[in-house]
mmCIF file of C-alpha atoms in Angstrom:
data_model
loop_
_atom_site.group_PDB
_atom_site.id
_atom_site.type_symbol
_atom_site.label_atom_id
_atom_site.label_comp_id
_atom_site.label_asym_id
_atom_site.label_seq_id
_atom_site.Cartn_x
_atom_site.Cartn_y
_atom_site.Cartn_z
ATOM 1 C CA MET Y 1 0.000 0.000 0.000
ATOM 2 C CA ASN Y 2 1.413 3.400 -0.985
ATOM 3 C CA TRP Y 3 0.370 6.800 0.336
ATOM 4 C CA THR Y 4 1.651 10.109 -1.084
ATOM 5 C CA PRO Y 5 1.216 12.794 1.606
ATOM 6 C CA GLY Y 6 2.969 15.401 -0.570
ATOM 7 C CA PRO Y 7 4.406 15.750 -4.070
ATOM 8 C CA GLN Y 8 7.880 14.533 -3.010
ATOM 9 C CA TRP Y 9 6.995 12.070 -0.226
ATOM 10 C CA THR Y 10 5.849 8.460 -0.396
ATOM 11 C CA VAL Y 11 4.981 6.179 2.509
ATOM 12 C CA ALA Y 12 4.887 2.465 1.632
ATOM 13 C CA ILE Y 13 3.547 -0.304 3.849
ATOM 14 C CA GLY Y 14 4.157 -3.826 2.638
ATOM 15 C CA ILE Y 15 6.363 -6.870 2.414
ATOM 16 C CA PRO Y 16 9.361 -7.153 2.112
ATOM 17 C CA GLU Y 17 9.811 -3.373 2.664
ATOM 18 C CA THR Y 18 8.005 -0.677 4.597
ATOM 19 C CA GLY Y 19 9.369 2.847 4.548
ATOM 20 C CA VAL Y 20 9.358 6.538 3.799
ATOM 21 C CA THR Y 21 10.866 7.922 0.575
ATOM 22 C CA TYR Y 22 11.713 11.491 -0.391
ATOM 23 C CA ARG Y 23 12.112 12.318 -4.102
ATOM 24 C CA LEU Y 24 15.004 14.789 -4.468
ATOM 25 C CA SER Y 25 14.506 15.125 -8.233
ATOM 26 C CA GLU Y 26 12.565 13.482 -11.035
ATOM 27 C CA SER Y 27 15.167 10.711 -11.224
ATOM 28 C CA PHE Y 28 16.683 10.413 -7.707
ATOM 29 C CA SER Y 29 15.146 9.466 -4.342
ATOM 30 C CA LEU Y 30 16.273 8.549 -0.823
ATOM 31 C CA GLY Y 31 14.378 6.457 1.662
ATOM 32 C CA LEU Y 32 14.480 4.897 5.102
ATOM 33 C CA VAL Y 33 13.079 1.376 5.023
ATOM 34 C CA ALA Y 34 12.336 -1.465 7.403
ATOM 35 C CA THR Y 35 12.891 -4.878 5.845
ATOM 36 C CA GLY Y 36 11.893 -8.417 6.628
ATOM 37 C CA GLN Y 37 12.570 -11.762 5.048
ATOM 38 C CA GLY Y 38 12.035 -15.350 5.928
ATOM 39 C CA GLY Y 39 10.920 -18.740 4.822
ATOM 40 C CA ALA Y 40 10.625 -22.404 5.624
ATOM 41 C CA TYR Y 41 13.339 -24.825 4.556
ATOM 42 C CA HIS Y 42 13.449 -28.618 4.573
ATOM 43 C CA VAL Y 43 16.565 -29.899 6.357
ATOM 44 C CA GLU Y 44 17.564 -33.363 5.147
ATOM 45 C CA THR Y 45 20.795 -33.824 7.136
ATOM 46 C CA ASP Y 46 21.745 -32.379 10.515
ATOM 47 C CA PRO Y 47 24.008 -29.295 10.007
ATOM 48 C CA LEU Y 48 25.823 -30.074 13.300
ATOM 49 C CA PRO Y 49 25.796 -33.871 13.647
ATOM 50 C CA GLY Y 50 26.906 -35.203 16.995
ATOM 51 C CA LYS Y 51 26.623 -31.864 18.811
ATOM 52 C CA ALA Y 52 26.529 -32.603 22.541
ATOM 53 C CA GLY Y 53 23.186 -31.815 24.146
ATOM 54 C CA GLY Y 54 21.509 -30.850 20.877
ATOM 55 C CA PRO Y 55 18.630 -32.633 19.158
ATOM 56 C CA ASP Y 56 19.009 -34.406 15.823
ATOM 57 C CA LEU Y 57 17.941 -31.815 13.231
ATOM 58 C CA SER Y 58 17.815 -34.151 10.226
ATOM 59 C CA ARG Y 59 14.542 -34.597 8.320
ATOM 60 C CA THR Y 60 12.878 -31.530 9.814
ATOM 61 C CA THR Y 61 11.790 -28.017 8.813
ATOM 62 C CA LEU Y 62 13.662 -24.802 9.640
ATOM 63 C CA ASP Y 63 11.588 -21.613 9.903
ATOM 64 C CA TYR Y 64 13.755 -18.523 9.399
ATOM 65 C CA PHE Y 65 12.952 -14.843 9.908
ATOM 66 C CA ALA Y 66 15.191 -11.743 9.786
ATOM 67 C CA TYR Y 67 14.395 -8.039 10.102
ATOM 68 C CA GLY Y 68 16.397 -4.863 9.675
ATOM 69 C CA ALA Y 69 16.532 -1.205 8.672
ATOM 70 C CA ALA Y 70 18.315 0.524 5.789
ATOM 71 C CA LEU Y 71 18.938 3.735 3.912
ATOM 72 C CA LYS Y 72 17.974 3.235 0.261
ATOM 73 C CA ALA Y 73 18.856 5.351 -2.785
ATOM 74 C CA GLU Y 74 17.231 4.954 -6.201
ATOM 75 C CA TRP Y 75 18.174 6.502 -9.524
ATOM 76 C CA GLN Y 76 15.885 6.231 -12.547
ATOM 77 C CA ALA Y 77 18.086 6.585 -15.659
ATOM 78 C CA ASN Y 78 15.074 6.612 -17.978
ATOM 79 C CA GLN Y 79 11.576 5.146 -18.247
ATOM 80 C CA GLY Y 80 12.855 1.557 -18.423
ATOM 81 C CA VAL Y 81 16.126 1.457 -16.463
ATOM 82 C CA GLY Y 82 16.753 2.119 -12.771
ATOM 83 C CA VAL Y 83 19.461 1.419 -10.212
ATOM 84 C CA SER Y 84 19.078 1.088 -6.438
ATOM 85 C CA ALA Y 85 21.480 0.700 -3.524
ATOM 86 C CA SER Y 86 20.800 0.031 0.159
ATOM 87 C CA VAL Y 87 23.045 0.079 3.211
ATOM 88 C CA GLY Y 88 21.557 -1.193 6.415
ATOM 89 C CA ARG Y 89 21.710 -3.379 9.446
ATOM 90 C CA ILE Y 90 20.087 -6.744 10.118
ATOM 91 C CA LEU Y 91 18.744 -6.187 13.634
ATOM 92 C CA GLY Y 92 17.508 -9.662 14.462
ATOM 93 C CA ARG Y 93 17.356 -13.239 13.181
ATOM 94 C CA GLU Y 94 15.381 -16.209 14.431
ATOM 95 C CA PHE Y 95 15.755 -19.858 13.507
ATOM 96 C CA GLU Y 96 13.143 -22.353 14.659
ATOM 97 C CA TYR Y 97 12.977 -26.131 14.326
ATOM 98 C CA GLU Y 98 9.407 -26.425 15.578
ATOM 99 C CA SER Y 99 9.188 -30.218 15.442
ATOM 100 C CA ARG Y 100 12.347 -30.456 17.607
ATOM 101 C CA ASN Y 101 11.253 -27.707 20.012
ATOM 102 C CA LEU Y 102 14.417 -25.694 19.288
ATOM 103 C CA LYS Y 103 14.441 -21.934 18.776
ATOM 104 C CA LEU Y 104 17.611 -19.906 18.236
ATOM 105 C CA LYS Y 105 18.031 -16.132 18.146
ATOM 106 C CA ALA Y 106 21.128 -14.404 16.773
ATOM 107 C CA ASP Y 107 22.989 -12.089 19.137
ATOM 108 C CA GLY Y 108 23.903 -8.629 17.876
ATOM 109 C CA SER Y 109 23.382 -7.191 14.439
ATOM 110 C CA SER Y 110 25.199 -7.217 11.115
ATOM 111 C CA LEU Y 111 25.790 -4.715 8.334
ATOM 112 C CA TYR Y 112 24.583 -5.425 4.804
ATOM 113 C CA CYS Y 113 24.669 -3.796 1.361
ATOM 114 C CA GLU Y 114 22.365 -4.443 -1.561
ATOM 115 C CA LEU Y 115 22.581 -3.343 -5.200
ATOM 116 C CA GLY Y 116 19.751 -3.637 -7.702
ATOM 117 C CA LEU Y 117 19.107 -3.092 -11.382
ATOM 118 C CA ARG Y 118 15.585 -2.716 -12.761
ATOM 119 C CA VAL Y 119 14.913 -3.066 -16.479
ATOM 120 C CA ALA Y 120 11.391 -2.739 -17.921
ATOM 121 C CA PHE Y 121 10.358 -3.466 -21.492
#
């Protein structure tokens, strides 16, 4: 969902990004975004076999979720070509093996960078 409170501002609420963007010119914008990603993955073999005190994680499902915040810049070269770059921090990550009653949370945060190219025909 997008809302435009003014001619240069856009507020977007959605997945995988929610944020506020300010258009500096017709072709360049800056934004502050909150991001989230995740998924469910089948685990065939235990990633840490023989770990003392840990359950056997083979043949189970891993649920993963991460969230963060970033500064995002976008440049629209023309109607069909655009470039974007983000620099941010992953603030939290969770890993859950529900069938084994094991939930892990990452300590601390990590820096990330993302580059994108958009081409429309």
